[in-house]
Short mmCIF file of C-alpha atoms in Angstrom, two decimals:
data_model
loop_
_atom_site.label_atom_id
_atom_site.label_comp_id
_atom_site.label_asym_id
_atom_site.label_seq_id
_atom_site.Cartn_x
_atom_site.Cartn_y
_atom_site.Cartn_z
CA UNK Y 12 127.46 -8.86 141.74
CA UNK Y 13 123.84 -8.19 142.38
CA UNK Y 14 121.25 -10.55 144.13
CA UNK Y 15 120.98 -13.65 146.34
CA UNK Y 16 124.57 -15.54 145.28
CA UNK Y 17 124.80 -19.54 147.03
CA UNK Y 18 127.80 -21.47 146.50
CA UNK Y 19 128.26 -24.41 146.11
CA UNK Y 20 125.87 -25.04 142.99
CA UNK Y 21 126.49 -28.81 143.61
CA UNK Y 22 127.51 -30.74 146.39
CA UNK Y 23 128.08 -34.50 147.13
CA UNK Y 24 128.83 -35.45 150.69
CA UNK Y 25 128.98 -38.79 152.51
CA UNK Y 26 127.06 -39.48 155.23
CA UNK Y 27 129.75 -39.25 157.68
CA UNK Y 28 130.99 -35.51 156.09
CA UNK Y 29 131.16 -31.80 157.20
CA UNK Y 30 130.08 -29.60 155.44
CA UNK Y 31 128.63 -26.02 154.71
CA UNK Y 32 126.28 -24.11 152.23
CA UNK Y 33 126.87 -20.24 151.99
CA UNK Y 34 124.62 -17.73 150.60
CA UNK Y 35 125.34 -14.09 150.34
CA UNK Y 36 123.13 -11.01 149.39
CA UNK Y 37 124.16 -7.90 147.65
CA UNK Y 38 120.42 -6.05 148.39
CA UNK Y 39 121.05 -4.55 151.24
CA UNK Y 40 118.09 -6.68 152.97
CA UNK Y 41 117.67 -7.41 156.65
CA UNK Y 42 116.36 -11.08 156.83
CA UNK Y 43 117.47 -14.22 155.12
CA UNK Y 44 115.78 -17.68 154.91
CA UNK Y 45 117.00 -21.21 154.62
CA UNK Y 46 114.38 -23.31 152.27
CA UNK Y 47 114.77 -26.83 151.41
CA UNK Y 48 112.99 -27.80 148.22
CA UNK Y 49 112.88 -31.88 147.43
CA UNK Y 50 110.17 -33.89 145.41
CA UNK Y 51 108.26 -34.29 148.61
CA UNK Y 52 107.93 -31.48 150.52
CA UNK Y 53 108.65 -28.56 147.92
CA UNK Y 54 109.84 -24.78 149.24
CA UNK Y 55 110.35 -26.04 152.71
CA UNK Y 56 110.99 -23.38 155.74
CA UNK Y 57 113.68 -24.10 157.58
CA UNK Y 58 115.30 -21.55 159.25
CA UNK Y 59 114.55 -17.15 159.64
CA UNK Y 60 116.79 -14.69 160.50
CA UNK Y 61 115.40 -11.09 160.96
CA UNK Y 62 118.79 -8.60 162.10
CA UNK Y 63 121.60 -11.77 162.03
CA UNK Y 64 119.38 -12.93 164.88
CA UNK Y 65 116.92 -16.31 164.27
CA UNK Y 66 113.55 -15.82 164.32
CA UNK Y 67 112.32 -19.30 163.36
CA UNK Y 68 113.62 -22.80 163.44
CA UNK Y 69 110.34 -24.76 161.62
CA UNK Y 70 111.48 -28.04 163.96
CA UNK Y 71 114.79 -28.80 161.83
CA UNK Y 72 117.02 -31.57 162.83
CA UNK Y 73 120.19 -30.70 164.81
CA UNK Y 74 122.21 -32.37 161.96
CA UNK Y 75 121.75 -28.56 159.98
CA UNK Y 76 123.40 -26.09 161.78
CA UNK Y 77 122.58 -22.20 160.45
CA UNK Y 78 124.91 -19.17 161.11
CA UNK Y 79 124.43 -15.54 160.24
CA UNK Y 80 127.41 -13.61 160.98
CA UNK Y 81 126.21 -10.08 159.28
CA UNK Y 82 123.35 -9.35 157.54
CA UNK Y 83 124.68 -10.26 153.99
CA UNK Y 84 125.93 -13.49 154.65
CA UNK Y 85 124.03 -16.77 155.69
CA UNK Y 86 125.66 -20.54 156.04
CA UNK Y 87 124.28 -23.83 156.47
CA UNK Y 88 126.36 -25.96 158.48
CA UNK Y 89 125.74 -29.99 157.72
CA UNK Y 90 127.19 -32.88 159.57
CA UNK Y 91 125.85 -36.44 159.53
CA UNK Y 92 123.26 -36.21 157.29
CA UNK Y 93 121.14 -39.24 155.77
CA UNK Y 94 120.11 -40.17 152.13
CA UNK Y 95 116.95 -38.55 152.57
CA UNK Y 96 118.58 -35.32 153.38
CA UNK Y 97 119.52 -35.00 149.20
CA UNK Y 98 117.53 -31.86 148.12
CA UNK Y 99 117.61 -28.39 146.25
CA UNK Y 100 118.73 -26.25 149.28
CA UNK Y 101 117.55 -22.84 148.91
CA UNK Y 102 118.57 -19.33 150.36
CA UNK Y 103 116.36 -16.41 150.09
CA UNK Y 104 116.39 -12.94 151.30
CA UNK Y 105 113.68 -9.69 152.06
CA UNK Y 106 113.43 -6.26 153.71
CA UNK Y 107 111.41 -6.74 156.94
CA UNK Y 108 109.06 -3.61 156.80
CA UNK Y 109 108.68 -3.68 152.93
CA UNK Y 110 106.69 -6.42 152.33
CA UNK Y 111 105.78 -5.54 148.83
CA UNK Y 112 109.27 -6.15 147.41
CA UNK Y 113 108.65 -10.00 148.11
CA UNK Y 114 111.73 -12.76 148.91
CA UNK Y 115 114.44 -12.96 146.48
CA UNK Y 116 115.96 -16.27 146.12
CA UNK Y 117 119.18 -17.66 145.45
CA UNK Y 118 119.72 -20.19 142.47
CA UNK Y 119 119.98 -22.75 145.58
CA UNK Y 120 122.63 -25.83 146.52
CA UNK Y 121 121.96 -29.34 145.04
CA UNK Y 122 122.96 -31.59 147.89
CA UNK Y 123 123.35 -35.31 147.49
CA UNK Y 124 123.83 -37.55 150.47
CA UNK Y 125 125.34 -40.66 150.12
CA UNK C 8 100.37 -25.27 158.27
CA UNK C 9 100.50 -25.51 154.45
CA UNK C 10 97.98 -23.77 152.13
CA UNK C 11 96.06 -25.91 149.63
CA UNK C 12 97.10 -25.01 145.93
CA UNK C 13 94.82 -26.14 142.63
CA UNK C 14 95.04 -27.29 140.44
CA UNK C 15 98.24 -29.23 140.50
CA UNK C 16 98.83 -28.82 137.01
CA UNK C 17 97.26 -27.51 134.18
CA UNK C 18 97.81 -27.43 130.39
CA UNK C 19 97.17 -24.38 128.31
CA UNK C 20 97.47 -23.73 124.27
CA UNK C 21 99.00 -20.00 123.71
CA UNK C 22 96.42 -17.48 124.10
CA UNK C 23 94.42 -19.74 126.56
CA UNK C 24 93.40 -18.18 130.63
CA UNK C 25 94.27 -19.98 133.54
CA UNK C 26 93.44 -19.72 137.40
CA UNK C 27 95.16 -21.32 139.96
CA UNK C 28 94.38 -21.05 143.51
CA UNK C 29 95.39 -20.93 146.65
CA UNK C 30 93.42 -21.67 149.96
CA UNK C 31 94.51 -21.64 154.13
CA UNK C 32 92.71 -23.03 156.87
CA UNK C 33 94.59 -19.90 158.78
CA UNK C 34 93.34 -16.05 158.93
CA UNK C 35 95.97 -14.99 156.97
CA UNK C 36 98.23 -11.49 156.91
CA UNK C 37 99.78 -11.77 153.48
CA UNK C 38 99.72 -13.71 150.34
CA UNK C 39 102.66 -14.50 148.24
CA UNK C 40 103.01 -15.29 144.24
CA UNK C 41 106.17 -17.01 142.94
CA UNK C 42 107.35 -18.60 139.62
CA UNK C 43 109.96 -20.93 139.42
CA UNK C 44 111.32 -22.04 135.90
CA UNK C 45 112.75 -25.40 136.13
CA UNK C 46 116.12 -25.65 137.22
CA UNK C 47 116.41 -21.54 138.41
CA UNK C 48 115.05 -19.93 141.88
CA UNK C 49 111.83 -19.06 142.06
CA UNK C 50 110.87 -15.37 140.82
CA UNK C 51 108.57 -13.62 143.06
CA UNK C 52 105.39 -12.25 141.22
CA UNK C 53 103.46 -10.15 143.94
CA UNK C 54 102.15 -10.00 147.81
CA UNK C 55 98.49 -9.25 148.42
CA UNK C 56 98.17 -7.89 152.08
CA UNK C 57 95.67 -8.19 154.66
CA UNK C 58 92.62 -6.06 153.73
CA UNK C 59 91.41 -7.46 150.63
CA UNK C 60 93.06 -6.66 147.23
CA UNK C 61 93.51 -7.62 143.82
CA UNK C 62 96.97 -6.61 141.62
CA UNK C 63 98.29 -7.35 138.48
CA UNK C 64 100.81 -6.53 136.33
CA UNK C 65 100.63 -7.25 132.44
CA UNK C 66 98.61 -10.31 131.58
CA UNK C 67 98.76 -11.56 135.14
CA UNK C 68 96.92 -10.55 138.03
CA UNK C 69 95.81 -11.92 141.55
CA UNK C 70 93.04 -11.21 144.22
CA UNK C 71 92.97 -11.92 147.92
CA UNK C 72 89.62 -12.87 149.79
CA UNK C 73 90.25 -12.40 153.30
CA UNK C 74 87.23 -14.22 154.96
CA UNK C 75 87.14 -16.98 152.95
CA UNK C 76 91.62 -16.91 153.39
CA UNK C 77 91.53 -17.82 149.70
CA UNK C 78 94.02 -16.08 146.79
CA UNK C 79 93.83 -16.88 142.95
CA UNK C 80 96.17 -16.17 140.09
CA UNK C 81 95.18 -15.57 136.97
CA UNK C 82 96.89 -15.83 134.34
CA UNK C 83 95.16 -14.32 130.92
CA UNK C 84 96.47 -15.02 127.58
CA UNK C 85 99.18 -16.89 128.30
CA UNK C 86 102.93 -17.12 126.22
CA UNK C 87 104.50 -19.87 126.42
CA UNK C 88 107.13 -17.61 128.55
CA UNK C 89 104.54 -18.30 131.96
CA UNK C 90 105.33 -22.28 131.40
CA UNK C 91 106.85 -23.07 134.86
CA UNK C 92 105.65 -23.94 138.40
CA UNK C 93 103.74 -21.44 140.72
CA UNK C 94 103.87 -21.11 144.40
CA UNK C 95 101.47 -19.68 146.64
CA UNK C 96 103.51 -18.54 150.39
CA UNK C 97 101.47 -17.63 153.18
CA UNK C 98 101.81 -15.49 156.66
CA UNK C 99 99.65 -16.38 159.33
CA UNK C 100 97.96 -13.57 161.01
CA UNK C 101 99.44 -12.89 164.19
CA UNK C 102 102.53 -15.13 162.99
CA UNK C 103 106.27 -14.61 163.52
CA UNK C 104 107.82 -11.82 161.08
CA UNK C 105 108.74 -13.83 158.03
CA UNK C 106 107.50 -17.61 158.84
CA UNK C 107 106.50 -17.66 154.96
CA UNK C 108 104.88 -21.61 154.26
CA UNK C 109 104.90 -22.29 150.39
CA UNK C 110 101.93 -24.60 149.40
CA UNK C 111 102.85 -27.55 146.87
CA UNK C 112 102.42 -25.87 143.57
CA UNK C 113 100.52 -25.85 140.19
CA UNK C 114 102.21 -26.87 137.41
CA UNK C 115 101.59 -24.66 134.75
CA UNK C 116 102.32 -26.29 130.62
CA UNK C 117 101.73 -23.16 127.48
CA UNK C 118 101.96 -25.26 124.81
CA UNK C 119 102.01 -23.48 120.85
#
């Protein structure tokens, strides 16, 4: 399998839920992002890792947890979320020091919060 | 902070030009080109760099004016295969390795 693969595609959770998003990358890149896409506020940053280590939190709530336990894998843990937490939740992935190769995204998580 | 994309949307018959574009109140170190088809992940189309550049490849092609921290698309006779919605992403100059901020995005109709 080649690419940026997130699973689930789909995911309804209650407000009181755990939950977790996983993305994986088969590229062989170094740094993965967490992007939350919604009518409002589209291709939101929410979280870098550069080497399994996080770079950038862009002031997300503590109710979105990331991990990064390797290079190749990145999960989004979620606990207590609200209504307006329902969005497209994208992953994404580059090679730090090769700019011109760009991000490559996953097909992203449709989270619904209810 | 977010760059400033326009137009939001346009409508083009086949065959038709279009230029969107992409403006930051930031000095910026890269600009970034995606599509995204609705329902997939966005596609990345190409990075112009710091230093003032303009690339292309096929029928669409971008430039990148430093000092005025402005980038345009263009998009030259378009198929109805470029229908979708494009995203500019910036990095801030002197900005943390990867802190790429996606303006809203132009809506982009090819119509037969």
């Amino acid at each position: 399998e080649t690419g940026v693969t997130q699973t689930p595609r789909h995911l309804v959770m209650g407000m009181t839920n755990k939950k977790s998003l996983k993305c994986e990358q088969h590229l062989g890149h170094n740094a993965m992002y967490w992007y939350k896409q919604s009518a409002k506020k589209p291709l939101e940053l929410m979280f870098v890792y550069n080497f399994k280590e996080q770079t950038e939190n862009n002031s997300v709530p503590s109710r979105f947890s990331p991990e990064c336990p390797n290079s190749s894998h990145l999960f989004l843990h979620l606990h207590t979320l609200q209504p307006e937490d329902s969005a497209l939740y994208l992953c994404a992935s580059s090679q730090a020091g090769y700019p011109n190769y760009g991000y490559t995204f996953g097909s992203g998580t449709r989270l619904t919060v209810v | 902070q977010q760059p400033v994309q326009s137009p939001q949307a346009v409508i083009l018959r086949e065959g038709e030009d279009a230029v969107i574009n992409c403006s930051s109140s930031k000095a910026l170190y890269s600009v970034h080109w995606y599509r995204q088809k609705h329902g997939e992940a966005p596609v990345f189309l190409m990075i112009l760099l710091k230093g003032g550049e303009q690339k292309g490849h096929e029928k669409i092609s971008a430039s990148f004016n430093e000092k005025k921290q402005q980038s345009s698309l263009y998009l030259t006779a378009s198929q109805l295969s470029y229908s979708g919605t494009y995203f500019c992403g910036t990095e801030r100059e002197g900005g943390s390795q990867g802190n790429l901020i996606f303006g809203k995005g132009t809506k982009l109709s090819v119509k037969p």
